Short mmCIF file of C-alpha atoms in Angstrom, two decimals:
data_model
loop_
_atom_site.label_atom_id
_atom_site.label_comp_id
_atom_site.label_asym_id
_atom_site.label_seq_id
_atom_site.Cartn_x
_atom_site.Cartn_y
_atom_site.Cartn_z
CA MET A 1 78.54 80.91 65.01
CA GLU A 2 78.96 77.08 65.72
CA LYS A 3 81.11 77.97 68.50
CA ALA A 4 78.87 79.97 70.19
CA LEU A 5 75.63 77.92 69.58
CA GLU A 6 77.70 74.58 71.24
CA PHE A 7 78.72 77.01 74.24
CA TYR A 8 74.91 78.21 74.57
CA LYS A 9 73.56 75.11 74.68
CA LYS A 10 76.42 73.84 77.25
CA GLN A 11 75.31 76.88 79.56
CA ARG A 12 71.68 76.28 78.71
CA ARG A 13 72.26 72.89 80.52
CA LYS A 14 73.26 74.77 83.53
CA ILE A 15 70.39 77.24 83.44
CA LEU A 16 67.89 74.64 82.92
CA MET A 17 69.21 72.84 86.17
CA PHE A 18 68.68 75.74 88.14
CA LYS A 19 65.26 76.16 86.85
CA TYR A 20 64.40 72.75 87.75
CA LEU A 21 66.00 73.08 91.34
CA ASP A 22 63.66 76.16 91.91
CA PHE A 23 60.86 74.13 90.78
CA VAL A 24 61.13 71.24 93.24
CA VAL A 25 61.87 73.75 95.94
CA SER A 26 59.10 75.77 95.31
CA TRP A 27 56.92 72.78 95.25
CA ASP A 28 58.17 71.51 98.24
CA MET A 29 57.98 74.74 100.15
CA GLU A 30 54.37 75.29 99.21
CA THR A 31 53.21 71.79 99.74
CA ASP A 32 55.23 69.72 102.46
CA ALA A 33 57.81 71.95 104.23
CA ALA A 34 56.65 73.24 107.67
CA GLU A 35 56.79 76.65 108.19
CA ASN A 36 60.07 77.12 110.02
CA SER A 37 61.71 74.89 107.48
CA ILE A 38 60.85 77.54 105.05
CA MET A 39 62.03 80.37 106.53
CA ALA A 40 65.46 78.78 107.11
CA ASP A 41 65.39 77.16 103.16
CA SER A 42 65.35 80.62 102.30
CA GLU A 43 68.48 81.51 102.54
CA GLN A 44 69.43 78.50 100.21
CA VAL A 45 67.13 79.78 97.80
CA ALA A 46 69.12 83.45 98.15
CA VAL A 47 72.21 81.48 97.02
CA MET A 48 70.37 79.73 93.84
CA SER A 49 69.41 82.52 92.85
CA GLU A 50 73.05 84.28 93.16
CA MET A 51 74.32 81.31 91.22
CA SER A 52 71.75 81.57 88.69
CA TYR A 53 72.02 85.03 88.44
CA GLN A 54 75.92 84.33 87.63
CA LEU A 55 75.19 81.82 84.79
CA VAL A 56 72.54 84.36 82.82
CA THR A 57 75.34 87.43 83.07
CA ASP A 58 78.07 85.57 82.23
CA PRO A 59 80.14 87.63 79.90
CA ASP A 60 81.17 84.42 77.74
CA PHE A 61 77.51 83.17 77.40
CA GLU A 62 76.57 86.90 76.79
CA GLN A 63 78.96 87.00 74.17
CA ALA A 64 77.64 83.64 72.62
CA VAL A 65 74.04 84.91 72.49
CA ALA A 66 75.05 88.26 71.28
CA VAL A 67 76.53 86.39 68.18
CA LEU A 68 73.67 84.30 68.00
CA TYR A 69 71.21 86.91 68.01
CA SER A 70 72.95 88.89 65.44
CA ASN A 71 72.77 85.59 63.03
CA ARG A 72 69.44 84.38 64.22
CA ASP A 73 68.49 84.17 60.56
CA ARG A 74 70.51 81.38 59.99
CA LEU A 75 68.63 79.58 63.13
CA ASP A 76 65.48 77.09 62.80
CA SER A 77 62.58 78.82 63.92
CA VAL A 78 62.49 77.50 67.62
CA MET A 79 65.97 78.47 68.26
CA ARG A 80 65.66 81.87 66.87
CA HIS A 81 62.48 82.80 69.01
CA GLU A 82 64.68 81.39 72.02
CA ILE A 83 67.57 83.19 71.27
CA GLU A 84 65.24 86.40 70.87
CA VAL A 85 63.89 85.92 74.01
CA THR A 86 67.03 84.74 75.73
CA TYR A 87 68.77 88.24 74.33
CA LYS A 88 66.11 90.13 75.82
CA ASN A 89 66.22 88.55 79.27
CA ILE A 90 70.17 89.01 79.48
CA SER A 91 69.91 92.44 78.83
CA ASP A 92 66.99 92.81 81.09
CA THR A 93 68.64 90.70 84.33
CA LYS A 94 71.88 93.13 83.61
CA LYS A 95 70.05 96.11 84.33
CA ILE A 96 68.93 94.85 87.97
CA PRO A 97 71.45 95.07 90.38
CA GLN A 98 72.93 91.89 91.78
CA ASP A 99 72.49 92.11 95.41
CA GLU A 100 69.07 93.58 95.11
CA TYR A 101 68.00 90.32 92.65
CA THR A 102 69.58 88.27 95.48
CA ALA A 103 67.84 89.89 98.31
CA TYR A 104 64.51 89.70 96.64
CA SER A 105 64.28 86.18 95.82
CA GLU A 106 64.99 85.57 99.47
CA LEU A 107 62.10 88.31 100.64
CA THR A 108 59.63 86.55 98.24
CA SER A 109 60.59 83.08 99.61
CA LYS A 110 60.07 84.33 103.10
CA ALA A 111 57.15 86.49 102.31
CA TYR A 112 54.75 83.64 101.08
CA PRO A 113 54.33 81.84 104.60
CA VAL A 114 53.56 85.20 106.40
CA TYR A 115 51.00 85.79 103.80
CA VAL A 116 49.77 82.35 104.72
CA LYS A 117 49.64 83.24 108.49
CA ALA A 118 48.80 86.87 107.77
CA LYS A 119 45.34 85.61 105.57
CA THR A 120 44.63 82.66 107.93
CA GLU A 121 44.93 85.14 111.01
CA ASN A 122 42.77 88.03 108.99
CA ASN A 123 45.86 90.25 110.07
CA PHE A 124 47.28 92.82 107.02
CA GLU A 125 49.48 94.48 109.23
CA LEU A 126 51.53 90.98 109.74
CA PHE A 127 51.90 91.03 106.07
CA ARG A 128 52.51 94.79 105.10
CA PRO A 129 55.91 95.29 105.85
CA TYR A 130 56.87 92.27 103.39
CA LEU A 131 54.69 93.78 100.82
CA GLU A 132 55.74 97.15 100.91
CA LYS A 133 59.76 95.87 100.23
CA ILE A 134 57.94 93.68 97.29
CA VAL A 135 56.44 96.79 95.74
CA ASP A 136 59.33 99.05 96.47
CA PHE A 137 61.67 96.39 94.30
CA CYS A 138 58.70 96.14 91.57
CA ARG A 139 58.50 100.04 91.42
CA LYS A 140 62.47 100.03 90.98
CA GLN A 141 62.15 97.32 88.28
CA THR A 142 60.15 99.51 86.25
CA LYS A 143 62.70 101.98 86.29
CA TRP A 144 66.05 99.54 85.64
CA LEU A 145 64.05 97.76 82.64
CA ALA A 146 62.21 100.59 80.99
CA THR A 147 62.40 101.41 77.35
CA ASP A 148 61.45 103.70 74.76
CA ASP A 149 58.49 101.63 74.23
CA LEU A 150 57.93 99.96 77.94
CA GLN A 151 57.67 102.81 80.95
CA GLY A 152 56.44 102.19 84.33
CA TYR A 153 53.35 99.35 84.84
CA ASP A 154 53.99 98.64 80.90
CA VAL A 155 57.46 96.82 82.08
CA LEU A 156 55.74 94.69 84.50
CA LEU A 157 52.54 93.61 82.00
CA ASP A 158 55.29 92.82 79.26
CA MET A 159 56.67 90.46 81.37
CA TYR A 160 53.74 87.91 81.98
CA GLU A 161 52.32 88.77 78.34
CA PRO A 162 54.57 89.91 75.86
CA HIS A 163 53.03 92.66 73.47
CA TYR A 164 50.54 93.58 75.72
CA ASN A 165 50.51 97.12 77.77
CA GLN A 166 47.80 99.45 79.48
CA ALA A 167 46.54 100.59 76.47
CA LYS A 168 45.38 97.40 75.31
CA TYR A 169 44.26 96.12 78.32
CA ASP A 170 42.39 99.60 79.06
CA LYS A 171 40.80 98.96 75.32
CA PHE A 172 40.03 95.33 76.49
CA PHE A 173 38.54 96.12 80.20
CA ASP A 174 36.74 99.43 78.49
CA ALA A 175 34.89 97.03 76.22
CA LEU A 176 33.85 94.75 79.13
CA ARG A 177 32.61 98.00 81.10
CA THR A 178 30.43 99.12 77.89
CA ARG A 179 28.80 95.67 77.24
CA LEU A 180 29.40 93.18 80.09
CA VAL A 181 29.13 95.06 83.27
CA PRO A 182 25.23 96.79 82.72
CA PHE A 183 24.63 92.93 82.02
CA VAL A 184 26.15 91.80 85.17
CA LYS A 185 24.29 94.19 87.50
CA GLN A 186 21.30 92.93 85.72
CA ALA A 187 21.82 89.36 85.89
CA THR A 188 23.16 89.64 90.02
CA ALA A 189 20.32 91.84 90.99
CA LYS A 190 18.63 89.03 92.89
CA PRO A 191 21.02 87.24 95.28
CA TYR A 192 21.41 83.93 95.01
CA VAL A 193 20.92 81.25 97.69
CA ALA A 194 22.57 78.00 97.45
CA PRO A 195 20.04 75.12 98.13
CA LYS A 196 21.13 73.14 101.28
CA TRP A 197 22.16 69.93 99.46
CA ALA A 198 25.07 72.04 98.51
CA VAL A 199 26.63 73.37 101.77
CA GLN A 200 26.37 70.18 103.67
CA PRO A 201 29.58 68.68 104.44
CA PHE A 202 31.05 66.72 101.68
CA GLU A 203 33.62 64.20 102.72
CA GLU A 204 37.00 65.51 101.67
CA ASP A 205 38.61 61.98 100.63
CA LYS A 206 35.64 61.38 98.45
CA GLN A 207 36.31 64.85 96.94
CA LYS A 208 39.88 63.94 96.38
CA GLU A 209 38.74 60.48 95.14
CA PHE A 210 36.49 62.41 92.69
CA CYS A 211 38.70 64.82 91.60
CA GLU A 212 41.31 62.16 90.43
CA TYR A 213 38.46 60.51 88.32
CA LEU A 214 38.61 64.06 86.73
CA ARG A 215 41.98 63.98 85.75
CA ASP A 216 41.24 60.51 84.18
CA VAL A 217 38.41 62.24 82.29
CA MET A 218 40.61 64.72 81.11
CA CYS A 219 43.32 62.26 79.98
CA PHE A 220 45.61 63.59 82.18
CA ASP A 221 48.99 61.47 81.97
CA LYS A 222 49.64 60.25 85.85
CA SER A 223 52.76 58.50 85.28
CA ARG A 224 54.18 61.84 84.41
CA GLY A 225 52.27 64.05 87.49
CA ILE A 226 50.75 64.19 91.06
CA MET A 227 48.14 66.10 92.82
CA LYS A 228 48.65 67.41 96.28
CA LEU A 229 47.37 69.70 98.74
CA SER A 230 48.40 73.63 99.36
CA GLU A 231 46.72 76.47 100.57
CA HIS A 232 46.00 78.05 97.34
CA PRO A 233 45.77 75.39 93.98
CA PHE A 234 48.78 75.98 91.30
CA THR A 235 50.33 73.86 88.58
CA SER A 236 54.21 73.40 88.27
CA GLY A 237 56.40 71.60 86.54
CA PHE A 238 59.71 70.86 84.49
CA GLY A 239 59.16 69.87 80.81
CA THR A 240 56.46 67.37 79.61
CA ASP A 241 57.31 64.31 81.64
CA ASP A 242 56.92 66.14 85.42
CA VAL A 243 53.95 68.19 85.79
CA ARG A 244 52.28 68.53 89.08
CA ILE A 245 48.88 70.02 90.43
CA THR A 246 47.61 70.98 93.91
CA ASN A 247 44.34 71.16 95.32
CA HIS A 248 42.46 72.62 98.46
CA TYR A 249 39.28 70.98 99.78
CA TYR A 250 36.40 72.74 101.86
CA ALA A 251 34.04 70.43 103.25
CA ASN A 252 30.89 72.81 102.94
CA LYS A 253 31.98 73.92 99.51
CA PHE A 254 32.61 70.93 97.29
CA ASP A 255 32.39 72.39 93.80
CA SER A 256 35.42 74.39 94.65
CA SER A 257 37.82 71.48 94.69
CA VAL A 258 36.14 70.15 91.43
CA PHE A 259 36.35 72.87 89.26
CA SER A 260 39.69 73.55 90.92
CA ALA A 261 41.04 70.06 89.85
CA ILE A 262 39.35 70.81 86.06
CA HIS A 263 41.14 74.21 86.20
CA GLU A 264 44.81 72.97 87.36
CA THR A 265 44.36 69.87 84.91
CA GLY A 266 43.84 72.18 82.22
CA HIS A 267 47.06 74.11 83.05
CA ALA A 268 48.64 70.69 83.28
CA LEU A 269 47.28 69.21 80.17
CA TYR A 270 49.00 72.18 78.11
CA GLU A 271 52.49 71.55 79.26
CA GLN A 272 51.60 67.40 78.97
CA GLN A 273 50.79 68.32 75.25
CA CYS A 274 53.82 70.53 74.17
CA ASP A 275 56.21 68.77 71.82
CA LYS A 276 58.55 66.70 73.55
CA ALA A 277 61.18 67.99 71.39
CA LEU A 278 60.88 71.51 73.26
CA ASN A 279 62.48 69.41 76.39
CA GLY A 280 65.66 70.46 77.08
CA THR A 281 65.28 73.80 75.59
CA LEU A 282 64.33 77.07 76.94
CA SER A 283 60.91 76.88 74.89
CA TYR A 284 59.27 74.13 76.69
CA GLY A 285 56.10 75.10 78.33
CA GLY A 286 53.50 77.54 77.91
CA ALA A 287 53.61 80.68 75.68
CA SER A 288 52.52 83.23 78.20
CA LEU A 289 50.42 83.48 81.39
CA GLY A 290 47.22 84.74 79.28
CA LEU A 291 47.45 81.70 76.89
CA HIS A 292 48.28 79.32 79.73
CA GLU A 293 45.33 80.77 81.81
CA SER A 294 43.11 80.22 78.24
CA GLN A 295 43.44 76.82 78.56
CA SER A 296 42.66 76.29 82.24
CA ARG A 297 39.61 78.64 81.83
CA PHE A 298 38.54 76.71 78.83
CA TYR A 299 38.24 73.59 80.44
CA GLU A 300 36.77 74.64 84.02
CA ASN A 301 34.25 77.01 82.23
CA VAL A 302 33.31 76.14 78.50
CA ILE A 303 33.91 72.73 79.07
CA GLY A 304 33.27 71.81 82.71
CA ARG A 305 30.31 73.71 83.20
CA SER A 306 28.50 72.14 80.19
CA ARG A 307 25.16 70.35 80.35
CA ALA A 308 27.26 67.86 77.83
CA PHE A 309 30.14 67.28 80.08
CA TRP A 310 27.95 66.58 82.94
CA THR A 311 25.14 64.54 81.57
CA VAL A 312 28.04 61.98 81.28
CA HIS A 313 29.95 62.32 84.31
CA TYR A 314 26.79 63.52 87.11
CA PRO A 315 26.13 59.82 87.84
CA LYS A 316 29.30 59.15 89.05
CA LEU A 317 29.25 62.42 90.96
CA GLN A 318 25.90 60.93 92.48
CA GLN A 319 27.47 57.66 93.17
CA THR A 320 30.53 59.05 94.90
CA PHE A 321 28.33 61.22 97.05
CA ALA A 322 25.20 59.25 97.43
CA ARG A 323 23.73 60.65 100.55
CA GLN A 324 24.35 64.54 99.74
CA LEU A 325 22.76 64.16 96.13
CA LYS A 326 20.25 61.66 96.55
CA GLY A 327 17.06 63.06 94.72
CA VAL A 328 19.14 66.23 93.43
CA SER A 329 18.45 66.33 89.62
CA LEU A 330 21.06 67.18 86.79
CA ASP A 331 18.99 70.54 86.32
CA GLU A 332 19.73 71.41 89.62
CA PHE A 333 23.26 70.62 89.70
CA LEU A 334 23.92 72.51 86.70
CA LYS A 335 21.66 75.85 88.26
CA HIS A 336 24.10 75.56 90.92
CA ILE A 337 27.26 75.14 89.06
CA ASN A 338 26.14 78.04 86.86
CA ASN A 339 24.85 80.51 89.26
CA VAL A 340 25.72 83.94 89.15
CA GLN A 341 26.18 86.43 92.01
CA ARG A 342 28.17 88.89 93.80
CA SER A 343 30.79 87.31 95.73
CA PHE A 344 34.07 88.41 97.47
CA VAL A 345 36.46 86.01 96.41
CA ARG A 346 38.15 85.90 92.75
CA THR A 347 38.66 82.12 92.69
CA GLU A 348 35.45 81.28 93.75
CA ALA A 349 34.00 84.00 91.47
CA ASP A 350 31.22 82.71 89.01
CA GLU A 351 32.26 82.89 85.35
CA LEU A 352 30.31 85.99 84.74
CA THR A 353 31.55 88.13 87.60
CA TYR A 354 34.86 86.90 87.27
CA PRO A 355 36.20 89.54 85.08
CA LEU A 356 35.31 92.30 87.47
CA HIS A 357 37.50 91.05 89.88
CA VAL A 358 40.37 90.99 87.80
CA MET A 359 39.46 94.63 86.64
CA LEU A 360 39.46 95.65 90.29
CA ARG A 361 43.15 94.10 91.07
CA TYR A 362 44.31 95.89 87.35
CA GLU A 363 43.29 99.05 88.50
CA ILE A 364 44.96 98.73 91.81
CA GLU A 365 48.09 97.41 90.66
CA LYS A 366 48.39 100.62 88.36
CA LYS A 367 48.03 103.20 91.10
CA VAL A 368 50.52 101.22 93.26
CA ILE A 369 53.19 100.88 90.95
CA SER A 370 52.51 104.36 89.67
CA GLY A 371 52.88 105.48 93.69
CA GLU A 372 49.30 106.73 93.74
CA LEU A 373 48.00 104.21 95.98
CA GLU A 374 50.52 103.41 98.94
CA VAL A 375 50.75 99.65 100.73
CA LYS A 376 49.38 101.00 103.94
CA ASP A 377 45.95 102.18 102.08
CA LEU A 378 45.40 98.81 100.16
CA PRO A 379 42.96 97.41 102.84
CA LYS A 380 40.70 100.57 103.07
CA TYR A 381 40.87 101.53 98.93
CA TRP A 382 39.94 97.83 98.13
CA ASN A 383 36.78 97.97 100.21
CA GLU A 384 35.95 101.11 98.79
CA LYS A 385 36.06 100.03 95.22
CA PHE A 386 35.11 96.69 95.42
CA THR A 387 31.69 97.99 97.17
CA GLU A 388 31.59 100.42 94.02
CA TYR A 389 32.37 97.71 91.66
CA PHE A 390 29.78 94.89 93.24
CA GLY A 391 27.64 96.61 95.89
CA ILE A 392 28.58 94.71 98.75
CA THR A 393 31.34 94.92 101.45
CA PRO A 394 34.44 92.47 102.41
CA LYS A 395 33.74 91.91 106.09
CA SER A 396 37.48 90.70 106.68
CA ASP A 397 40.94 91.41 104.88
CA THR A 398 41.07 87.33 104.49
CA GLU A 399 38.05 87.77 101.94
CA GLY A 400 39.19 91.14 100.64
CA VAL A 401 43.01 92.38 99.89
CA LEU A 402 44.66 89.32 101.52
CA GLN A 403 42.53 86.75 99.30
CA ASP A 404 45.30 86.39 96.61
CA VAL A 405 48.68 85.06 96.78
CA HIS A 406 50.23 86.71 93.76
CA TRP A 407 51.45 89.86 95.41
CA ALA A 408 53.50 87.71 97.82
CA TYR A 409 55.62 86.45 95.01
CA GLY A 410 55.90 89.62 93.55
CA ASN A 411 53.76 89.19 90.54
CA PHE A 412 52.38 92.61 89.74
CA GLY A 413 51.26 92.56 86.10
CA TYR A 414 49.98 88.85 86.43
CA PHE A 415 46.58 89.44 87.08
CA PRO A 416 45.27 91.01 83.67
CA THR A 417 46.10 87.71 82.05
CA TYR A 418 43.61 86.12 83.61
CA ALA A 419 40.48 88.03 81.97
CA LEU A 420 42.49 87.80 78.91
CA GLY A 421 42.68 83.94 79.16
CA SER A 422 39.24 83.82 79.58
CA ALA A 423 38.56 85.86 76.74
CA ILE A 424 41.00 83.79 74.38
CA ALA A 425 39.35 80.58 75.62
CA SER A 426 35.89 81.69 74.14
CA GLN A 427 37.88 82.79 70.89
CA LEU A 428 39.56 78.73 70.85
CA TYR A 429 35.92 77.53 71.43
CA HIS A 430 34.35 79.38 68.67
CA TYR A 431 37.07 78.25 66.11
CA MET A 432 37.00 74.72 67.79
CA SER A 433 33.42 74.51 66.81
CA LYS A 434 33.89 74.90 63.44
CA ASP A 435 35.94 71.93 63.17
CA PHE A 436 34.09 69.49 65.58
CA ASN A 437 30.93 69.08 67.31
CA VAL A 438 32.37 69.93 70.85
CA GLU A 439 29.32 69.08 73.12
CA GLN A 440 28.93 65.36 70.97
CA SER A 441 32.40 64.69 71.57
CA LEU A 442 32.36 64.88 75.51
CA GLN A 443 29.98 61.85 74.99
CA SER A 444 32.80 59.59 74.45
CA GLY A 445 33.52 60.18 78.74
CA THR A 446 36.58 61.83 77.89
CA THR A 447 37.93 65.22 76.77
CA ALA A 448 40.56 63.33 74.14
CA GLN A 449 39.09 65.39 70.95
CA VAL A 450 39.49 68.48 72.47
CA ASN A 451 42.90 67.94 74.06
CA GLU A 452 44.04 66.81 70.53
CA TRP A 453 42.65 70.01 68.95
CA LEU A 454 44.41 72.34 71.51
CA LYS A 455 47.61 70.07 71.21
CA GLU A 456 47.70 70.76 67.29
CA HIS A 457 46.61 74.47 67.57
CA VAL A 458 48.33 75.79 70.68
CA HIS A 459 49.85 73.25 72.86
CA LYS A 460 52.74 71.66 70.87
CA TYR A 461 54.40 74.87 70.28
CA GLY A 462 55.27 75.67 73.86
CA SER A 463 56.91 78.96 74.00
CA SER A 464 58.74 78.43 70.52
CA LYS A 465 56.58 81.59 69.39
CA TYR A 466 54.90 84.69 70.78
CA PRO A 467 51.30 83.84 72.51
CA ASP A 468 49.72 86.18 70.02
CA GLU A 469 51.53 84.54 67.38
CA ILE A 470 50.14 81.40 68.35
CA LEU A 471 46.48 82.79 68.87
CA ARG A 472 46.62 83.88 65.14
CA LEU A 473 47.99 80.39 63.94
CA ALA A 474 45.16 78.54 65.42
CA THR A 475 41.97 81.40 65.02
CA GLY A 476 43.43 83.29 61.83
CA GLU A 477 42.71 86.47 63.27
CA ASP A 478 44.08 88.88 66.27
CA PHE A 479 42.94 88.68 70.05
CA ASN A 480 39.05 89.67 69.84
CA PRO A 481 37.08 90.22 73.10
CA ASP A 482 33.81 90.27 71.17
CA TYR A 483 33.62 86.11 71.17
CA TYR A 484 34.11 86.43 75.12
CA ILE A 485 31.55 89.02 75.87
CA ASP A 486 28.97 87.53 73.15
CA TYR A 487 29.73 83.79 74.59
CA LEU A 488 29.03 85.19 78.30
CA ILE A 489 25.71 87.47 77.41
CA ASP A 490 24.14 84.33 75.36
CA LYS A 491 24.86 81.78 78.11
CA TYR A 492 23.30 83.68 80.78
CA SER A 493 20.40 85.12 79.02
CA LYS A 494 19.12 81.81 78.81
#
C-alpha cells in the first residue's frame, strides 16, 4: 500500500500539470486568442488530451489506485474520497475509446469559436454540424458509461452532480411547477417596462471600474486572481491561488455586468476559500456544479439584490454614474433590479422566472439524449416550448437556442445544476440566518462575515466530500426545495 500511495502521488502531479495546462489554454482561447489562432491551437489541445488520457489509463497507475481503493479504509478521509472518485474516473475513462476521446476534445475546442460566430450572426446552421457531432458523442457516452444504476441521460447528470438523476430532478422540477409556475404567471402578468434611466448608455470603462469595486466589497483577493473580458462571463482557476473571472459589458444594460461580476466573484470566493491543504491534490476546488452555483446565486440574488446590500453601496454607484443616476432613488433602483418579467435570455432572467429557463433546457436535453429530438429540429422545438412556458416567442436563434455556450462544450447534463444551486442557496441562507443577522452584517461595507460562514460550512471542504454530504453538514438535512420556493414567493409577494 505504501508503494502504491507513493506512485499515486507522483502520477497525480503529472495529472495536475495537464489540468493546469488545460485551464491556461482554455482561458487563453476564451479571452485573448484570435479566431484563427484558436482553430490552429486546437490541434495542440488534442495532443494534450491524448497524453492526459494515457496518464489516467496507465496500467501501473490503475494498479496503484486499485490497491489504494481496496485499502481505502486505512486512508485519511480526504485521500479516501479522492481515491474513490479517481477509481470511478479511471473506470469511466477506460470505457471511452481513446481515438473518440481525443477527437472529441479537438471537436469541442473548434466548436467554441464557431458557436460564437453563429450566435453573433444569428446562424444556427453554421453551428449545427458541430452540435450534431457533439450530441452523437454524448449519446455514445451514455452507452459506454452505463451501469446498473445509471442509464441514458442519468449518466450525464451524475457527471455534473453526483447522486442526482432524472428521478430526483423530476421531483424537484415538479415541485417548482406545482407551487411556483402559477405564482410566476400571476407575478408577470403585467409587462415590466424599464425606466429610461436604466436603458441609457453607461460607459463601459466605468462599469468595469464599479465591478472592480464590487470585487473589493466581496473581499476577493486580487493578488490571487484577475478579471478580463469574454463573450460569456465565467470563472476559471487552478487551486486557491490562481482564480480568474471574466465579464461582458453592455452599454445599455449596465446591471448585466454588475450582477455578472457579483455572480462570478461568488464562484471565485468558493475557490479562494477552499482549504489550502487541498492544493496539490485532486480534491481542490468546488465539490460540484450545483454546490458551486449555489454560491454564485447566493451572492448574486440573496445578497446582491437585497436592500441591505445596496443601502451601503448605491451611493458609490451613483457617484460612478452621476449623470445617469441623478435623481434616481434607492427605492427606484431596487425596484428595477428586482423586476420580474417574461424574458428570452436565461443569463439576463430575473430571480423569479430563472428556474423556468432551466426547466426548458432540462426537458430539451432529455429528449435530445434519448434520440426523441434531433439537432436539426432544435430551433423550432425551442421556440414552441418557450412560447408555451413564457407566453412569448424568441425573435431569433441568437436569443433562443443559441444563447448558451454550454452545448458547444458538450456540457449536456449541466443545466439542471443551475436551478439546484439556486435552491441550495436559499437553504443555506435559512441556516446562516440562524447563526447571525445577515442583513446587519452587510452594514460593515463588505461580505466578510458571510464569507466566513460559507468558508467554515461549505468552502473549506473543497471537493473532499460529496456535495450532498457537505449540504447535510451545513444544514443538518438533505436537499429541500421548499426553502427556495418559500423564499421566492415571500420576496415577490411584497
